[in-house]
Amino acid sequence: MTAKLTSTPTGAAAAPPRPGPDPKRPGEALFRGLATGAGILILVILALVAGFLLIQGSPALFADPAKLASQGYGEFVSWVLPYVWGTVWAALLALLLAVPIAIGIALFISHYAPRRLAQPLGYLIDLLAAVPSVVFGLWGSLVLAPAMLPLFTTLNTHLGFIPLFAGQVSGTGRTILTAAIVLATMVLPIITSLCREVFLQAPRLHEEAALALGATRWEMVKMAVLPFARPGIIAAVMLGLGRALGETMAVTMLLSGSRNLTFELLTSQNPNTIAAVIAQNFPEAFGLKTNQLIAAGLVLFLITLAVNSVARWIVSRRAQYSGAN
Amino acid sequence: MSIKPIAVAALVTAAALAFTGCATNEAGSAGTGTTSGAQTLTGVGASSQKAAQEKWVADFQSKNSSITVNYSPDGSGAGRSAFIAGAAAFAGSDRPLKDEEMGAGKFAGCAADSNALNLPVYISPIAVIYNLEGVTDLALDPATVAGIFAGKITKWNDPAIVATNPGAKLPDTAITAVHRSDDSGTTNNFTDTLNKLAPDVWTEKASDTFPAAFGGEAANGTSGVVQAVTGGTGTIGYADASAAGKLGKASIVVNGKPLQPTAEAAAAILDHSKTVAGRDANDLAYSLDRTSEGVYPAVLVSYAIVCQTYKDPAVGALVKNYVGYLASADGQKAAADAAGSAPLSADLQAKVKTALDSVK
Amino acid sequence: MTALSHAITQDSLTSGRLPKFATPVTAVAAAVVGFALAVLLAGGNLGTAVLIAYVIFLLSMEIAARVVEGPRQAADRRARHLIVGAFLLALLPLGSVVLEVLSKGMGRFDLGFFSQSMRNVVGEGGGAVHAIYGTLYVTGLATLISVPIGLLTAIYLAEYGVRNRLSKAITFFVDVMTGVPSIVAGLFAYALMSLIFGAGSKSGFSGSIALSVLMIPVVVRSSEELLRLVPNELREAAYALGVPKWLTIVKVVLPTAVSGLVSGVILAIARVIGETAPLLIAAGYTTSLNNNPFAGPMMTLPVFVFDCYAHPGTDVQAYLDRAWTGALTLIVIVMLLNLIGRLIARRFAPKTR
């Protein structure tokens, strides 16, 4: 007994544990390897996609303008520019509409609704996520566009001096504003779902402390929930932005797209989006035209890269809260 | 991850996949490449032919239950590309292969010395559809149609429209002209018609893409155009006549005669047109003459592109069998009933049959 | 003591607050005024009426609250009304879409639709069994591919590689991946399969690859956020007991976050199950049932819906009916998955509250 008592402290002092993977615990190394491998696999997949876009798109990017004019769709930059504008403009409008409403709904479900109703209500909003994009295209052109037409006509008649509402109003209502509303509806459940999960995880202690100190419910949310949830909200908005930038089917069916680079929201001449242009022209394209379309896809890829860089830079200026650290 | 969820998930997936599907209307038939002795024929091409192809495939598969034919309406360009790459045994295309695309040995699915053959199988008139309150009959001459779609005529009570419709109550509404946003053979034939019949107004040559300079509202696909015209007010567009539904179809006035987009008027165009010069006798690629008297000018002719000699003789036999049915009197009548196309004349059917007899 | 008890009188507890009936009464009054104004100005348009009523309600409650209760309470009420308003606003498109799909889709929601394919069917009749099985196969395979990869990556980002260069690169590029247009994912999958298996290989598996490219970013991003939110105390407690890191993650972190993780996975599935363009290119088109996801084109529900809408024959109504019923089926499948997901989450989450 005494021998054991005296030997343990000396044993501990004599052989400190070595750093690095413990050979008696292979599970740790294996799991860590799997996790790292998965991360690297994603980078590989993305590199493959980027490589595909580059290889298939480069014939159009490096062809001379005369060849592009006769065999393709025309000189690349001037051809793709209105579509770049259309993609960014539609996504921006959609997010402007969707993000405040999504955060409001998520707050409602997590903090304002009666507890019994909260889960069914969340389920109800998730119903929107279940609707396929084809249906949104159909609903947009069959129901929303005709319904928005009186509003468009009113806006054009009374507020036509504002450049946004100027121009000849479309006779069918299939404008970029309608498309933005449909995109917002499609993006809403994504942002709401993630925000809701994040708001639900806000530390109860902080919330209770704020309420105990006499804060109103809104002040409690402002102080304890929103700062905590900021990275999650940003992640949700990034997911929504990605969907809005890349949405193909609904925009193809709904938007009356053209090559006009314009701010006007109510006319027939709306800047088309890159995804819609690819979807519309790909079936009939061949040879250099196909390459040019894929090069446009590469441009969209780069746009997403640029937008994400800007967003990251804005977020990184303030420290992130993470429960894991 | 803890073991239990994975086990549950694996069990559920295995159970689900073990319970493979069966379709009650497919008893005793091949399915897609599963049972032995089953053969599959792949075709890719124009969506204009899709409704007809659906009927043809259904009839053919009913008579030959061990064969599965898959016609994928990916588009004419995709069809031609797939045929050239050997991914499709035949292509459906809204235009024949051009001279520079033809040539022995250019097609992966054909024998090394084999060229391709363009066989017309589907004819459809293109109607000018419109949706205007209180106007049921509209007659427009080609210059007016060109003016409307070029954005030069902007109101329904424009003198040019009133001139050909003296009895109609034309309102002071703005015209919304709907065109195809996607490249399409319909646009190609329509712009070709306007370019040939009204060259001073329609200065652009025929092309798959509607000229961007002329503005107007864009919609995706035939059904998109039909829907846009139906859902809007004071709208006008162009689409396959069989897809027009309840919308009004304008008559085109050529030399004083108003021509309706009927199947008979459309089929007549091939009788007045000649095949492209410098081709094999069995290559029936037509260059359409739209200015003939009494012939409805805006017509779409869609082709089936096949090899002269196939690398795999079994595939060649399948293609002969299937495309032979398409061009037969029964096949053409079936398509006319199901898809509203104009049947090939007996003369043309015979020519296609001769061409197919030469396919190996 | 007495001064204190005098101060906390009945009046001081209830004075300075709007009465309980204030909100409903103002709402009704605003509705009446709003509708009246709408009839006068905009010809009785319902949308305008509701908008005007809401604005009047907000303004009057703001003024009343500020005057009676004070700025903090006014801010609280304003926030509450805006939040409830946002929720009600979201119900509008939801209600419209669901009503549209239900009313037009119930027509063909019969046994024939779920047991027949479109082989040899022209016009009326037929069904979508080939498309339903196709969707289940394609999405099921895509989930099998995406969820392990996505979840393991999220674990790496949240647990192992925090703030190192590889993590930053992965997070950045995962965000970029969310912006890949769905049609490009389809083209990529088709090109990959053509490279490996020769030209023109369309298969269910090719469609799964395309969908995985779209699903993985969603799974990664949502899982990563939720894993980060698990309180550190739980991890520290496990480490203190000598539990190795990987076992902590598997037995402590993941179960704590499981409801959110499942939610994220269901979200990803819902995102891709309705994708038309990539499946049209990668999985192809057929009217017959195909039980082999690795060979031959496979029909899927969204492609079926699009095809019925875009290429109807002469009997247009029959095709449109099938299209709407196909859309309804898709929605039902996702809602069922949602339910199953929530049940799984409830079963495996630790019982805390």
XYZ file of N, CA and C in Angstrom, chain C residues 80-279:
600
model
N -43.151 44.026 -31.340
C -44.104 42.917 -31.333
C -45.030 42.980 -32.549
N -45.541 44.192 -32.847
C -46.469 44.301 -33.973
C -45.787 44.025 -35.296
N -44.554 44.509 -35.436
C -43.830 44.264 -36.681
C -43.555 42.776 -36.849
N -43.189 42.129 -35.743
C -42.861 40.710 -35.840
C -44.097 39.889 -36.188
N -45.215 40.185 -35.519
C -46.442 39.457 -35.839
C -46.855 39.765 -37.283
N -46.694 41.038 -37.677
C -47.014 41.417 -39.051
C -46.183 40.647 -40.057
N -44.874 40.481 -39.746
C -44.012 39.726 -40.653
C -44.532 38.303 -40.818
N -44.914 37.695 -39.697
C -45.406 36.321 -39.766
C -46.659 36.234 -40.617
N -47.609 37.173 -40.390
C -48.847 37.141 -41.157
C -48.567 37.388 -42.629
N -47.577 38.273 -42.914
C -47.236 38.538 -44.311
C -46.731 37.289 -45.001
N -45.927 36.489 -44.257
C -45.388 35.281 -44.867
C -46.477 34.266 -45.161
N -47.572 34.342 -44.393
C -48.648 33.375 -44.625
C -49.369 33.628 -45.937
N -49.243 34.866 -46.468
C -49.963 35.190 -47.698
C -49.494 34.356 -48.890
N -48.193 34.442 -49.259
C -47.774 33.611 -50.396
C -47.910 32.129 -50.086
N -47.626 31.762 -48.824
C -47.761 30.363 -48.437
C -49.181 29.880 -48.701
N -50.140 30.644 -48.198
C -51.537 30.265 -48.376
C -51.907 30.208 -49.841
N -51.464 31.203 -50.603
C -51.793 31.247 -52.011
C -51.238 30.044 -52.751
N -49.943 29.755 -52.543
C -49.325 28.631 -53.251
C -49.978 27.314 -52.861
N -50.137 27.106 -51.547
C -50.687 25.824 -51.089
C -52.110 25.633 -51.601
N -52.909 26.708 -51.554
C -54.279 26.622 -52.059
C -54.298 26.277 -53.534
N -53.420 26.953 -54.289
C -53.333 26.707 -55.722
C -53.011 25.248 -55.997
N -51.967 24.743 -55.320
C -51.539 23.366 -55.578
C -52.610 22.371 -55.138
N -53.187 22.625 -53.971
C -54.218 21.711 -53.466
C -55.419 21.675 -54.395
N -55.914 22.854 -54.769
C -57.148 22.872 -55.551
C -56.939 22.251 -56.919
N -55.759 22.496 -57.517
C -55.545 21.949 -58.859
C -54.982 20.538 -58.823
N -54.404 20.142 -57.699
C -53.736 18.847 -57.665
C -54.600 17.705 -57.163
N -55.683 18.018 -56.459
C -56.483 16.942 -55.875
C -57.184 16.130 -56.945
N -57.349 16.728 -58.123
C -58.099 16.056 -59.176
C -57.567 14.667 -59.517
N -56.217 14.573 -59.658
C -55.658 13.282 -60.068
C -55.004 12.551 -58.905
N -55.285 12.974 -57.661
C -54.622 12.361 -56.509
C -55.306 11.033 -56.214
N -55.185 10.101 -57.155
C -55.903 8.833 -57.013
C -54.940 7.662 -57.100
N -55.456 6.455 -56.965
C -54.603 5.266 -56.936
C -53.854 5.095 -58.248
N -54.524 5.441 -59.352
C -53.899 5.290 -60.662
C -52.631 6.111 -60.781
N -52.658 7.289 -60.207
C -51.494 8.167 -60.272
C -50.304 7.534 -59.580
N -50.563 6.791 -58.497
C -49.462 6.244 -57.717
C -49.094 4.826 -58.106
N -49.781 4.236 -59.074
C -49.422 2.872 -59.424
C -49.092 2.705 -60.897
N -49.300 3.746 -61.688
C -49.021 3.602 -63.114
C -47.922 4.548 -63.544
N -47.204 4.142 -64.597
C -46.217 5.064 -65.164
C -46.834 5.664 -66.421
N -46.013 6.358 -67.206
C -46.534 6.955 -68.413
C -46.184 6.135 -69.646
N -45.766 4.897 -69.448
C -45.399 4.071 -70.596
C -46.646 3.806 -71.436
N -46.527 4.151 -72.731
C -47.631 3.928 -73.668
C -48.900 4.706 -73.339
N -48.777 5.741 -72.558
C -49.967 6.533 -72.238
C -49.882 7.863 -72.965
N -50.917 8.190 -73.708
C -50.964 9.495 -74.359
C -52.277 10.142 -73.968
N -52.225 11.372 -73.507
C -53.462 12.031 -73.128
C -53.863 11.644 -71.729
N -55.107 11.292 -71.542
C -55.630 11.023 -70.203
C -55.050 9.751 -69.607
N -55.193 9.626 -68.298
C -54.789 8.395 -67.634
C -53.333 8.430 -67.243
N -52.756 7.290 -67.033
C -51.357 7.204 -66.657
C -51.111 7.705 -65.247
N -49.872 7.682 -64.863
C -49.547 8.109 -63.513
C -48.088 8.479 -63.401
N -47.638 8.634 -62.193
C -46.271 9.126 -61.971
C -45.449 8.179 -61.119
N -45.791 6.898 -61.102
C -45.044 6.000 -60.209
C -43.566 5.966 -60.581
N -43.283 6.062 -61.906
C -41.866 6.053 -62.318
C -41.143 7.293 -61.807
N -41.869 8.409 -61.776
C -41.251 9.649 -61.304
C -41.083 9.635 -59.791
N -42.069 9.073 -59.087
C -41.986 9.051 -57.627
C -40.813 8.183 -57.176
N -40.721 6.971 -57.754
C -39.593 6.118 -57.391
C -38.282 6.754 -57.791
N -38.284 7.390 -58.957
C -37.072 8.073 -59.393
C -36.626 9.122 -58.395
N -37.562 9.941 -57.935
C -37.216 10.967 -56.955
C -36.682 10.337 -55.676
N -37.335 9.266 -55.223
C -36.886 8.633 -53.975
C -35.479 8.075 -54.130
N -35.218 7.392 -55.276
C -33.881 6.841 -55.487
C -32.834 7.944 -55.553
N -33.104 8.927 -56.411
C -32.105 9.977 -56.657
C -31.837 10.783 -55.393
N -32.909 11.214 -54.722
C -32.710 12.019 -53.516
C -32.133 11.183 -52.387
N -32.557 9.933 -52.299
C -32.022 9.065 -51.258
C -30.518 8.886 -51.405
N -30.079 8.579 -52.629
C -28.640 8.448 -52.870
C -27.915 9.753 -52.580
N -28.499 10.867 -53.002
C -27.854 12.161 -52.773
C -27.691 12.413 -51.282
N -28.723 12.077 -50.497
C -28.632 12.255 -49.053
C -27.549 11.367 -48.473
N -27.501 10.106 -48.938
C -26.474 9.181 -48.440
C -25.073 9.709 -48.707
N -24.917 10.394 -49.856
C -23.599 10.946 -50.171
C -23.343 12.211 -49.368
N -24.344 13.117 -49.341
C -24.086 14.451 -48.792
C -24.014 14.502 -47.286
N -24.887 13.755 -46.595
C -24.968 13.953 -45.140
C -23.689 13.524 -44.429
N -23.113 12.348 -44.724
C -21.843 12.035 -44.041
C -20.753 13.054 -44.348
N -20.600 13.377 -45.646
C -19.542 14.320 -45.990
C -19.787 15.666 -45.312
N -21.033 16.165 -45.407
C -21.336 17.476 -44.849
C -21.185 17.506 -43.341
N -21.689 16.477 -42.688
C -21.635 16.459 -41.225
C -20.199 16.354 -40.730
N -19.411 15.475 -41.354
C -18.004 15.339 -40.941
C -17.254 16.646 -41.157
N -17.528 17.313 -42.279
C -16.868 18.598 -42.511
C -17.272 19.608 -41.447
N -18.562 19.635 -41.102
C -19.013 20.576 -40.079
C -18.337 20.277 -38.751
N -18.169 18.972 -38.444
C -17.475 18.596 -37.216
C -16.042 19.092 -37.269
N -15.405 18.931 -38.425
C -14.026 19.430 -38.535
C -13.978 20.939 -38.296
N -14.914 21.669 -38.944
C -14.882 23.125 -38.847
C -15.144 23.599 -37.425
N -16.069 22.906 -36.725
C -16.451 23.406 -35.405
C -15.565 22.881 -34.284
N -14.957 21.702 -34.483
C -14.255 21.080 -33.367
C -12.749 21.008 -33.555
N -12.325 20.547 -34.719
C -10.907 20.244 -34.878
C -10.101 21.398 -35.459
N -10.632 21.967 -36.515
C -9.810 22.934 -37.227
C -10.238 24.352 -36.974
N -10.543 24.684 -35.724
C -11.100 26.020 -35.490
C -10.073 27.094 -35.809
N -10.458 28.005 -36.671
C -9.661 29.194 -36.992
C -8.320 28.883 -37.629
N -8.124 27.650 -38.133
C -6.877 27.469 -38.877
C -7.152 27.696 -40.354
N -6.080 27.696 -41.166
C -6.211 28.150 -42.551
C -7.114 27.246 -43.358
N -7.022 25.934 -43.097
C -7.863 25.011 -43.865
C -9.340 25.296 -43.603
N -9.680 25.569 -42.342
C -11.076 25.867 -42.009
C -11.557 27.108 -42.725
N -10.708 28.130 -42.701
C -11.127 29.375 -43.343
C -11.378 29.120 -44.815
N -10.485 28.349 -45.438
C -10.657 28.056 -46.859
C -11.947 27.272 -47.092
N -12.174 26.246 -46.247
C -13.370 25.419 -46.441
C -14.630 26.255 -46.271
N -14.701 27.066 -45.213
C -15.912 27.862 -44.992
C -16.154 28.800 -46.158
N -15.094 29.448 -46.604
C -15.241 30.381 -47.701
C -15.756 29.685 -48.949
N -15.137 28.566 -49.284
C -15.516 27.910 -50.535
C -16.859 27.212 -50.431
N -17.239 26.794 -49.229
C -18.585 26.231 -49.073
C -19.621 27.316 -49.347
N -19.357 28.535 -48.878
C -20.264 29.638 -49.190
C -20.349 29.871 -50.687
N -19.206 29.775 -51.354
C -19.202 29.960 -52.806
C -20.019 28.867 -53.470
N -19.915 27.649 -52.933
C -20.639 26.517 -53.522
C -22.148 26.718 -53.442
N -22.621 27.480 -52.431
C -24.064 27.672 -52.350
C -24.576 28.466 -53.543
N -23.672 29.209 -54.197
C -24.113 30.031 -55.313
C -24.043 29.351 -56.658
N -23.629 28.075 -56.687
C -23.563 27.379 -57.967
C -24.975 27.244 -58.517
N -25.223 27.723 -59.743
C -26.591 27.586 -60.271
C -26.896 26.111 -60.445
N -28.147 25.750 -60.202
C -28.485 24.337 -60.196
C -28.217 23.706 -61.560
N -28.368 24.484 -62.638
C -28.163 23.890 -63.947
C -26.689 23.567 -64.166
N -25.785 24.383 -63.588
C -24.353 24.103 -63.728
C -23.996 22.814 -62.995
N -24.626 22.584 -61.842
C -24.372 21.332 -61.122
C -24.758 20.145 -61.998
N -25.887 20.268 -62.705
C -26.317 19.194 -63.593
C -25.341 18.976 -64.734
N -24.887 20.083 -65.333
C -23.925 19.982 -66.433
C -22.639 19.322 -65.962
N -22.196 19.706 -64.750
C -20.978 19.137 -64.178
C -21.119 17.634 -64.000
N -22.248 17.204 -63.400
C -22.445 15.775 -63.160
C -22.484 15.016 -64.484
N -23.172 15.584 -65.477
C -23.260 14.935 -66.786
C -21.886 14.817 -67.423
N -21.086 15.900 -67.328
C -19.742 15.869 -67.920
C -18.873 14.834 -67.210
N -18.977 14.772 -65.869
C -18.180 13.820 -65.098
C -18.509 12.389 -65.503
N -19.809 12.089 -65.577
C -20.212 10.727 -65.935
C -19.838 10.401 -67.379
N -19.944 11.400 -68.275
C -19.566 11.153 -69.667
C -18.088 10.872 -69.778
N -17.295 11.542 -68.939
C -15.860 11.330 -68.945
C -15.527 9.908 -68.534
N -16.232 9.423 -67.503
C -15.907 8.108 -66.953
C -16.558 6.996 -67.761
N -17.810 7.200 -68.154
C -18.567 6.099 -68.757
C -18.872 6.286 -70.225
N -18.356 7.325 -70.864
C -18.652 7.502 -72.272
C -19.801 8.457 -72.485
N -19.928 8.919 -73.717
C -20.878 9.988 -74.008
C -22.305 9.584 -73.716
N -23.066 10.558 -73.254
C -24.503 10.368 -73.126
C -24.953 9.490 -71.993
N -24.130 9.332 -70.923
C -24.624 8.481 -69.838
C -25.493 9.284 -68.902
N -26.776 9.048 -68.997
C -27.691 9.666 -68.051
C -28.148 8.572 -67.111
N -28.103 8.850 -65.824
C -28.538 7.838 -64.876
C -29.017 8.524 -63.614
N -29.681 7.744 -62.775
C -30.143 8.282 -61.505
C -28.966 8.700 -60.635
N -27.875 7.920 -60.728
C -26.704 8.225 -59.903
C -26.089 9.553 -60.317
N -26.074 9.815 -61.624
C -25.566 11.093 -62.117
C -26.389 12.230 -61.532
N -27.706 12.033 -61.475
C -28.565 13.043 -60.856
C -28.232 13.222 -59.386
N -27.920 12.106 -58.699
C -27.570 12.208 -57.277
C -26.328 13.044 -57.078
N -25.348 12.853 -57.976
C -24.116 13.644 -57.853
C -24.442 15.126 -57.998
N -25.271 15.442 -59.006
C -25.638 16.850 -59.209
C -26.313 17.405 -57.966
N -27.234 16.624 -57.393
C -27.939 17.108 -56.202
C -27.004 17.226 -55.006
N -26.012 16.321 -54.920
C -25.082 16.406 -53.788
C -24.310 17.705 -53.816
N -23.882 18.102 -55.036
C -23.147 19.375 -55.158
C -23.994 20.513 -54.585
N -25.317 20.417 -54.740
C -26.189 21.471 -54.230
C -26.502 21.302 -52.745
N -26.514 20.040 -52.265
C -26.923 19.776 -50.877
C -25.797 20.023 -49.890
N -24.581 19.616 -50.262
C -23.482 19.621 -49.277
C -23.308 20.983 -48.611
N -23.279 22.094 -49.363
C -23.082 23.384 -48.679
C -24.145 23.670 -47.633
N -25.398 23.317 -47.928
C -26.464 23.598 -46.969
C -26.252 22.798 -45.699
N -25.910 21.496 -45.876
C -25.694 20.645 -44.699
C -24.525 21.179 -43.879
N -23.430 21.521 -44.575
C -22.235 21.982 -43.864
C -22.533 23.250 -43.084
N -23.100 24.249 -43.756
C -23.298 25.541 -43.114
C -24.223 25.448 -41.927
N -25.364 24.762 -42.104
C -26.315 24.726 -40.997
C -25.771 23.884 -39.851
N -25.117 22.755 -40.170
C -24.580 21.912 -39.095
C -23.484 22.640 -38.333
N -22.621 23.318 -39.088
C -21.515 24.022 -38.423
C -22.041 25.034 -37.424
N -23.027 25.828 -37.837
C -23.573 26.833 -36.932
C -24.137 26.194 -35.676
N -24.864 25.081 -35.860
C -25.498 24.456 -34.701
C -24.490 23.792 -33.787
N -23.428 23.225 -34.362
C -22.412 22.607 -33.505
C -21.696 23.683 -32.689
N -21.499 24.837 -33.307
C -20.844 25.928 -32.572
C -21.671 26.384 -31.379
N -22.983 26.230 -31.490
C -23.859 26.739 -30.440
C -23.944 25.814 -29.227
N -23.412 24.594 -29.351
C -23.444 23.702 -28.176
C -22.519 24.291 -27.110
N -23.020 24.474 -25.882
C -22.206 25.165 -24.871
C -20.920 24.399 -24.574
N -19.882 25.166 -24.360
C -18.577 24.581 -24.100
C -18.535 23.766 -22.811
N -19.409 24.167 -21.861
C -19.369 23.481 -20.560
C -19.572 21.982 -20.725
N -20.448 21.598 -21.671
C -20.712 20.173 -21.868
C -19.464 19.452 -22.339
N -18.759 20.090 -23.273
C -17.528 19.459 -23.776
C -16.502 19.352 -22.649
N -16.332 20.466 -21.918
C -15.315 20.488 -20.863
C -15.598 19.419 -19.832
N -16.907 19.257 -19.509
C -17.261 18.248 -18.512
C -16.855 16.861 -19.001
N -17.102 16.584 -20.281
C -16.740 15.277 -20.813
C -15.232 15.079 -20.805
N -14.488 16.118 -21.243
C -13.025 15.993 -21.234
C -12.516 15.738 -19.824
N -13.133 16.454 -18.850
C -12.674 16.296 -17.465
C -12.858 14.868 -16.987
N -13.862 14.172 -17.530
C -14.079 12.788 -17.129
C -13.195 11.824 -17.903
N -12.326 12.346 -18.766
C -11.392 11.481 -19.479
C -11.948 10.917 -20.781
N -13.056 11.495 -21.268
C -13.623 10.995 -22.522
C -12.786 11.550 -23.681
N -12.374 10.698 -24.632
C -11.596 11.225 -25.760
C -12.445 12.161 -26.600
N -11.749 12.998 -27.363
C -12.452 14.059 -28.091
C -13.511 13.501 -29.042
N -13.157 12.457 -29.748
C -14.101 11.983 -30.752
C -15.354 11.412 -30.104
N -15.160 10.775 -28.958
C -16.320 10.209 -28.278
C -17.189 11.322 -27.689
N -16.517 12.416 -27.245
C -17.285 13.566 -26.773
C -18.187 14.089 -27.880
N -17.587 14.228 -29.068
C -18.373 14.751 -30.174
C -19.550 13.836 -30.454
N -19.267 12.534 -30.519
C -20.307 11.597 -30.929
C -21.386 11.454 -29.869
N -20.986 11.442 -28.595
C -21.971 11.128 -27.568
C -22.536 12.357 -26.868
N -21.828 13.502 -26.931
C -22.315 14.671 -26.199
C -22.756 15.777 -27.156
N -21.849 16.171 -28.057
C -22.137 17.338 -28.896
C -23.239 17.039 -29.901
N -23.088 15.925 -30.624
C -24.069 15.624 -31.666
C -25.477 15.413 -31.112
N -25.643 14.634 -30.034
C -27.008 14.498 -29.520
C -27.599 15.825 -29.071
N -26.765 16.695 -28.485
C -27.305 17.981 -28.045
C -27.828 18.781 -29.236
N -27.101 18.693 -30.323
C -27.487 19.493 -31.487
C -28.401 18.755 -32.442
N -28.818 17.537 -32.107
C -29.454 16.672 -33.107
C -30.715 17.267 -33.720
N -31.521 17.993 -32.930
C -32.761 18.484 -33.536
C -32.453 19.502 -34.619
N -31.464 20.369 -34.339
C -31.075 21.333 -35.358
C -30.406 20.677 -36.552
N -29.596 19.657 -36.291
C -28.907 18.968 -37.383
C -29.914 18.314 -38.317
N -30.893 17.631 -37.696
C -31.917 16.984 -38.531
C -32.681 18.029 -39.328
N -32.984 19.152 -38.674
C -33.654 20.243 -39.367
C -32.848 20.696 -40.572
N -31.525 20.816 -40.375
C -30.662 21.234 -41.472
C -30.666 20.239 -42.613
N -30.650 18.952 -42.269
C -30.645 17.918 -43.314
C -31.959 17.949 -44.088
N -33.072 18.076 -43.359
C -34.376 18.137 -44.030
C -34.441 19.365 -44.919
N -33.863 20.471 -44.425
C -33.831 21.684 -45.240
C -33.085 21.443 -46.534
N -31.942 20.749 -46.418
C -31.143 20.468 -47.615
C -31.919 19.573 -48.576
N -32.602 18.556 -48.034
C -33.370 17.663 -48.900
C -34.480 18.438 -49.599
N -35.168 19.297 -48.821
C -36.251 20.079 -49.421
C -35.708 20.977 -50.520
N -34.482 21.495 -50.315
C -33.878 22.373 -51.294
C -33.656 21.684 -52.626
N -33.250 20.415 -52.586
C -32.878 19.767 -53.847
C -33.954 18.891 -54.440
N -34.942 18.512 -53.652
C -35.894 17.532 -54.158
C -36.723 18.138 -55.294
N -36.837 19.467 -55.326
C -37.662 20.093 -56.345
C -36.860 20.655 -57.509
N -35.577 20.296 -57.614
C -34.736 20.858 -58.671
C -35.013 20.183 -60.006
N -35.344 21.002 -60.986
C -35.695 20.452 -62.297
C -34.509 20.426 -63.259
N -33.887 21.599 -63.440
C -32.871 21.743 -64.488
C -31.730 20.725 -64.364
N -31.108 20.554 -63.180
C -29.994 19.605 -63.143
C -30.428 18.177 -63.401
N -31.620 17.799 -62.930
C -32.061 16.417 -63.121
C -32.425 16.155 -64.571
